[in-house]
């Protein structure tokens, strides 16, 4: 995966609209599915002051509504409107894969392993990109320090490595 420039304003606007649409759709579909399940399979007799016994059907309605909403988003992921949202979500998933192996990667990087240094420079560069998009300024200075340390180590070794050299197959080594 290569790092690309993401228009922060458009990304945030699209993400907020998608989240709002997802929540609204989930609410409507949950109610609709829950009522349909109760109509077909539920207890129709209502005794004043007693439970209807349809809680499990309402919960199932929420699960069905969520599944429909998630499936709808999945089908839309390659449309232009979702391009940046999908890219950032895939980037975050890749960061998670790297993070799970980061202890070994960092250890290899300290031993001047070129693949580990490539992964590390990509990881910190991608974190900086995502943190800037999500306005996570609290930990941005720490990421900058880590990125500069990795770049200094690469320069010290006389290598020419950047985030563009990263390939996901490098993770298989660790």
Short mmCIF file of N, CA, C and O in Angstrom, two decimals, residues 1 43 50 53 136:
data_model
loop_
_atom_site.label_atom_id
_atom_site.label_comp_id
_atom_site.label_asym_id
_atom_site.label_seq_id
_atom_site.Cartn_x
_atom_site.Cartn_y
_atom_site.Cartn_z
N UNK A 1 0.85 -1.17 0.00
CA UNK A 1 0.00 0.00 0.00
C UNK A 1 0.89 1.23 0.00
O UNK A 1 1.85 1.31 0.75
N UNK A 43 -44.92 -12.56 20.68
CA UNK A 43 -46.08 -12.71 21.54
C UNK A 43 -46.99 -11.51 21.32
O UNK A 43 -46.61 -10.38 21.58
N UNK A 50 -46.84 -6.40 32.53
CA UNK A 50 -46.02 -7.59 32.30
C UNK A 50 -45.10 -7.36 31.10
O UNK A 50 -45.40 -6.56 30.21
N UNK A 53 -42.07 -10.29 26.37
CA UNK A 53 -41.25 -11.44 26.03
C UNK A 53 -40.66 -11.35 24.63
O UNK A 53 -40.24 -12.36 24.07
N UNK A 136 -5.67 14.17 15.66
CA UNK A 136 -5.08 13.58 16.86
C UNK A 136 -3.73 14.26 17.10
O UNK A 136 -2.67 13.72 16.81
#
